[in-house]
Amino acid sequence: MLAPLQTGAARFSSYLLSRARKVLGSHLFSPCGVPEFCSISTRKLAAHSFGASMAAMMSFPPQRYHYFLVLDFEATCDKPQIHPQEIIEFPILKLNGRTMEIESTFHMYVQPVVHPQLTPFCTELTGIIQAMVDGQPSLQQVLERVDEWMAKEGLLDPNVKSIFVTCGDWDLKVMLPGQCQYLGLPVADYFKQWINLKKAYSFAMGCWPKNGLLDMNKGLSLQHIGRPHSGIGQSLHTSPCQLDDCKNIANIMKTLAYRGFIFKQTSKPF
């Protein structure tokens, strides 16, 4: 009798998910910009009742990708802005698309060459001090290490679908290709498609996160832990165990996935 009971339980779980989606509809993702006919009690139902159902089922709709690669650069900066900007921190979190858990981390600091001396403004904004970038590999060397890490993690296997995720389009649309062009370096194809988390959040929640991660965390009732603008958190003002921008992005993605959101590529082909 065990097998029939398990089958029945699976069918009932699928039925609960289907009914929850029909009942909650578009209110499932509406903490801001909600039509007036959507009451507070309805929104609470969407946030709590459905979340409880999902937790009970210990599952969520499968994503289109095996892995999400969360990336958040830090770069040289000043007021007024210096040109060209150069990447000084290169972090990537490998997020399992089925469990939405972090499986691996890549992190390196990068030696700037055009403006090798960090400005006080840059250190204040990023928490990165001069000693952290002095003597570090060049961008070309770091990109080679990224490729090695991607291969080691099985991400270059043509049967494995992965995509980068950024908080905005700046990292992979402006910063990396711009610096590579300046230095005469090629841009790997895997950097040419990504998911802008701000766009994904706006699709799911119905409003644009003007203040980026802070607004997204607030909209999902998540606590922002760690120092904003630090890629992995190993900076002057934070310790390695604290959450950072990349981990906040991963946490937001996990929360949206548990609520039934399916992530799709938002960048346009190069």
Coordinates of C-alpha atoms in Angstrom, one line a residue:
M1 CA 0.0 0.0 0.0
L2 CA 3.0 2.3 0.4
A3 CA 3.5 3.1 -3.3
P4 CA -0.1 4.0 -4.0
L5 CA -0.2 6.2 -0.9
Q6 CA 3.0 8.0 -2.1
T7 CA 1.5 8.5 -5.5
G8 CA -1.7 9.8 -4.0
A9 CA 0.3 12.3 -1.8
A10 CA 2.2 13.5 -4.8
R11 CA -1.0 14.1 -6.7
F12 CA -2.5 15.9 -3.8
S13 CA 0.6 18.2 -3.5
S14 CA 0.2 19.0 -7.2
Y15 CA -3.5 19.7 -6.6
L16 CA -2.7 22.1 -3.7
L17 CA -0.1 24.0 -5.8
S18 CA -2.6 24.3 -8.7
R19 CA -5.4 25.5 -6.4
A20 CA -3.1 28.0 -4.6
R21 CA -2.1 29.5 -7.9
K22 CA -5.7 29.8 -9.1
V23 CA -6.9 31.3 -5.8
L24 CA -4.0 33.7 -5.3
G25 CA -3.5 34.6 -9.0
S26 CA -1.6 37.8 -9.6
H27 CA -1.7 38.7 -5.9
L28 CA 1.0 36.2 -5.2
F29 CA 3.7 38.7 -6.0
S30 CA 2.2 42.1 -5.1
P31 CA 3.7 43.8 -2.0
C32 CA 3.9 47.1 -3.8
G33 CA 1.9 48.7 -6.6
V34 CA -1.0 46.5 -5.7
P35 CA -4.5 47.5 -7.1
E36 CA -6.8 48.8 -4.4
F37 CA -9.2 45.9 -4.8
C38 CA -6.4 43.7 -3.4
S39 CA -6.9 43.8 0.3
I40 CA -4.2 43.5 3.0
S41 CA -5.6 40.2 4.1
T42 CA -5.3 38.9 0.6
R43 CA -1.7 39.9 0.4
K44 CA -1.0 38.3 3.7
L45 CA -2.6 35.1 2.4
A46 CA -0.4 35.2 -0.6
A47 CA 2.8 35.7 1.5
H48 CA 2.0 33.3 4.4
S49 CA -0.5 30.7 3.3
F50 CA 1.1 29.9 0.0
G51 CA 4.6 30.0 1.5
A52 CA 3.5 27.5 4.2
S53 CA 2.0 25.2 1.5
M54 CA 5.3 25.4 -0.5
A55 CA 7.4 24.7 2.6
A56 CA 5.2 21.7 3.4
M57 CA 5.6 20.3 -0.1
M58 CA 9.4 20.9 0.1
S59 CA 9.5 21.7 -3.6
F60 CA 9.0 24.5 -6.1
P61 CA 8.6 24.7 -9.9
P62 CA 11.7 23.6 -11.7
Q63 CA 13.9 26.4 -13.2
R64 CA 15.1 26.6 -16.7
Y65 CA 18.7 26.5 -15.7
H66 CA 20.8 23.9 -13.8
Y67 CA 22.8 26.7 -12.2
F68 CA 22.6 30.4 -11.6
L69 CA 26.0 32.3 -11.3
V70 CA 25.5 35.3 -9.1
L71 CA 28.0 38.1 -9.9
D72 CA 28.6 41.5 -8.5
F73 CA 31.7 43.5 -9.4
E74 CA 33.3 46.3 -7.5
A75 CA 35.2 48.8 -9.5
T76 CA 37.5 51.9 -9.1
C77 CA 35.5 55.1 -8.7
D78 CA 35.6 58.7 -7.6
K79 CA 33.6 62.0 -7.7
P80 CA 33.7 63.1 -10.4
Q81 CA 33.9 59.6 -12.0
I82 CA 37.2 58.4 -13.2
H83 CA 37.7 56.9 -16.7
P84 CA 38.2 54.1 -17.4
Q85 CA 36.8 52.3 -14.4
E86 CA 38.5 49.0 -13.5
I87 CA 37.2 45.9 -11.8
I88 CA 38.8 45.4 -8.4
E89 CA 36.7 42.6 -7.0
F90 CA 35.4 39.6 -9.0
P91 CA 33.0 37.4 -7.0
I92 CA 30.7 34.6 -8.3
L93 CA 28.3 32.4 -6.4
K94 CA 27.2 29.1 -8.0
L95 CA 23.6 28.6 -7.1
N96 CA 21.9 25.2 -7.7
G97 CA 18.8 25.8 -9.9
R98 CA 16.9 22.9 -8.2
T99 CA 17.6 23.7 -4.5
M100 CA 18.5 27.4 -4.9
E101 CA 21.4 26.7 -2.5
I102 CA 25.0 28.0 -2.9
E103 CA 27.3 25.2 -4.0
S104 CA 30.5 26.9 -4.8
T105 CA 32.2 30.3 -4.7
F106 CA 34.8 32.1 -6.8
H107 CA 36.4 35.2 -5.4
M108 CA 39.4 37.3 -6.4
Y109 CA 40.6 40.8 -6.0
V110 CA 42.0 42.5 -9.2
Q111 CA 44.9 44.9 -9.5
P112 CA 43.9 48.1 -11.4
V113 CA 46.5 49.3 -13.8
V114 CA 45.2 52.6 -15.3
H115 CA 44.4 54.1 -11.9
P116 CA 46.4 51.8 -9.5
Q117 CA 45.8 53.9 -6.4
L118 CA 42.3 53.6 -4.9
T119 CA 40.6 56.9 -4.0
P120 CA 39.3 57.5 -0.5
F121 CA 35.8 57.7 -2.1
C122 CA 36.3 54.2 -3.5
T123 CA 37.4 52.7 -0.2
E124 CA 34.5 54.3 1.6
L125 CA 32.0 53.0 -0.9
T126 CA 33.3 49.5 -1.4
G127 CA 35.2 48.8 1.8
I128 CA 38.2 47.7 -0.2
I129 CA 41.6 49.1 0.9
Q130 CA 44.8 49.5 -1.2
A131 CA 46.5 46.5 0.4
M132 CA 43.7 44.3 -0.9
V133 CA 44.4 45.0 -4.6
D134 CA 48.2 45.6 -4.5
G135 CA 50.0 42.7 -6.0
Q136 CA 46.8 40.9 -7.1
P137 CA 46.4 39.3 -10.5
S138 CA 45.4 41.5 -13.5
L139 CA 42.0 41.3 -15.1
Q140 CA 43.3 39.0 -17.8
Q141 CA 44.7 36.6 -15.3
V142 CA 41.5 36.7 -13.2
L143 CA 39.4 35.9 -16.3
E144 CA 41.7 32.9 -17.0
R145 CA 41.1 31.7 -13.4
V146 CA 37.3 32.2 -13.9
D147 CA 37.4 30.0 -17.0
E148 CA 39.4 27.3 -15.0
W149 CA 36.8 27.5 -12.2
M150 CA 33.9 27.2 -14.7
A151 CA 35.5 24.1 -16.2
K152 CA 36.2 22.5 -12.8
E153 CA 32.6 23.1 -11.7
G154 CA 31.3 21.5 -14.9
L155 CA 29.7 24.7 -16.1
L156 CA 31.3 24.5 -19.6
D157 CA 29.6 21.1 -20.3
P158 CA 27.2 21.8 -23.2
N159 CA 24.6 19.7 -21.4
V160 CA 24.7 21.9 -18.4
K161 CA 22.6 25.1 -18.6
S162 CA 23.8 28.0 -16.5
I163 CA 23.4 31.8 -16.6
F164 CA 24.8 34.8 -14.8
V165 CA 22.6 36.9 -12.5
T166 CA 23.4 40.5 -11.7
C167 CA 21.7 43.3 -9.8
G168 CA 21.3 45.5 -12.9
D169 CA 22.8 45.4 -16.4
W170 CA 25.9 47.4 -15.5
D171 CA 28.2 44.5 -14.6
L172 CA 28.0 42.6 -17.9
K173 CA 26.6 45.2 -20.3
V174 CA 28.9 48.0 -19.4
M175 CA 31.7 47.3 -17.0
L176 CA 33.3 44.0 -18.2
P177 CA 32.9 44.5 -22.0
G178 CA 34.1 48.1 -21.6
Q179 CA 37.3 47.2 -19.7
C180 CA 38.0 44.3 -22.0
Q181 CA 37.7 46.5 -25.0
Y182 CA 40.0 49.0 -23.4
L183 CA 42.6 46.3 -22.7
G184 CA 42.1 44.4 -25.9
L185 CA 40.8 41.3 -24.2
P186 CA 38.1 38.9 -25.6
V187 CA 34.9 38.5 -23.7
A188 CA 33.8 34.8 -23.1
D189 CA 30.4 33.9 -24.6
Y190 CA 29.1 32.9 -21.1
F191 CA 29.4 36.5 -20.0
K192 CA 27.1 37.6 -22.9
Q193 CA 23.8 36.5 -21.4
W194 CA 22.4 37.2 -18.0
I195 CA 19.4 37.8 -15.8
N196 CA 19.0 41.3 -14.4
L197 CA 17.5 40.6 -10.9
K198 CA 15.8 44.0 -10.8
K199 CA 13.9 43.1 -14.0
A200 CA 13.0 39.6 -12.7
Y201 CA 11.8 41.1 -9.4
S202 CA 9.7 43.7 -11.2
F203 CA 8.1 40.9 -13.3
A204 CA 7.3 38.9 -10.2
M205 CA 6.3 41.7 -7.8
G206 CA 4.7 44.3 -10.2
C207 CA 7.0 47.2 -9.1
W208 CA 10.5 48.5 -9.9
P209 CA 13.1 48.3 -7.0
K210 CA 14.4 51.9 -7.2
N211 CA 16.9 51.2 -4.4
G212 CA 18.0 47.9 -5.7
L213 CA 18.7 45.2 -3.1
L214 CA 17.4 47.2 -0.2
D215 CA 14.0 47.6 -1.9
M216 CA 13.9 43.9 -3.0
N217 CA 14.7 42.7 0.5
K218 CA 12.1 45.0 2.0
G219 CA 9.5 43.9 -0.5
L220 CA 10.1 40.3 0.3
S221 CA 10.4 40.9 4.1
L222 CA 14.0 39.8 4.1
Q223 CA 16.7 41.4 6.2
H224 CA 19.6 42.9 4.4
I225 CA 22.7 41.7 6.2
G226 CA 26.2 42.8 5.4
R227 CA 27.7 45.9 3.8
P228 CA 26.1 47.0 0.4
H229 CA 28.6 47.4 -2.4
S230 CA 30.9 44.7 -1.2
G231 CA 30.9 41.7 -3.6
I232 CA 31.7 38.9 -1.2
G233 CA 32.0 40.7 2.1
Q234 CA 35.7 40.2 2.8
S235 CA 36.3 43.9 3.2
L236 CA 37.5 46.5 5.7
H237 CA 34.1 46.8 7.3
T238 CA 32.8 43.2 7.1
S239 CA 33.9 39.7 8.0
P240 CA 33.8 36.7 5.6
C241 CA 30.9 35.2 7.5
Q242 CA 28.6 38.1 6.9
L243 CA 26.1 38.2 4.0
D244 CA 27.1 40.5 1.2
D245 CA 25.5 41.7 -2.1
C246 CA 26.0 38.4 -3.8
K247 CA 24.4 36.4 -1.0
N248 CA 21.6 38.9 -0.8
I249 CA 20.9 38.4 -4.5
A250 CA 20.9 34.6 -3.9
N251 CA 18.5 34.9 -1.0
I252 CA 16.1 37.0 -3.0
M253 CA 16.2 34.5 -5.9
K254 CA 15.5 31.6 -3.5
T255 CA 12.6 33.5 -2.0
L256 CA 11.1 34.3 -5.4
A257 CA 11.6 30.7 -6.6
Y258 CA 9.9 29.3 -3.5
R259 CA 6.9 31.5 -4.4
G260 CA 6.8 29.9 -7.9
F261 CA 8.7 32.4 -10.0
I262 CA 10.6 31.0 -13.0
F263 CA 13.7 33.0 -13.9
K264 CA 14.4 33.8 -17.5
Q265 CA 17.2 35.6 -19.4
T266 CA 16.6 39.3 -19.5
S267 CA 19.6 40.5 -21.6
K268 CA 19.3 40.9 -25.3
P269 CA 21.7 38.9 -27.6
F270 CA 25.0 40.8 -28.3

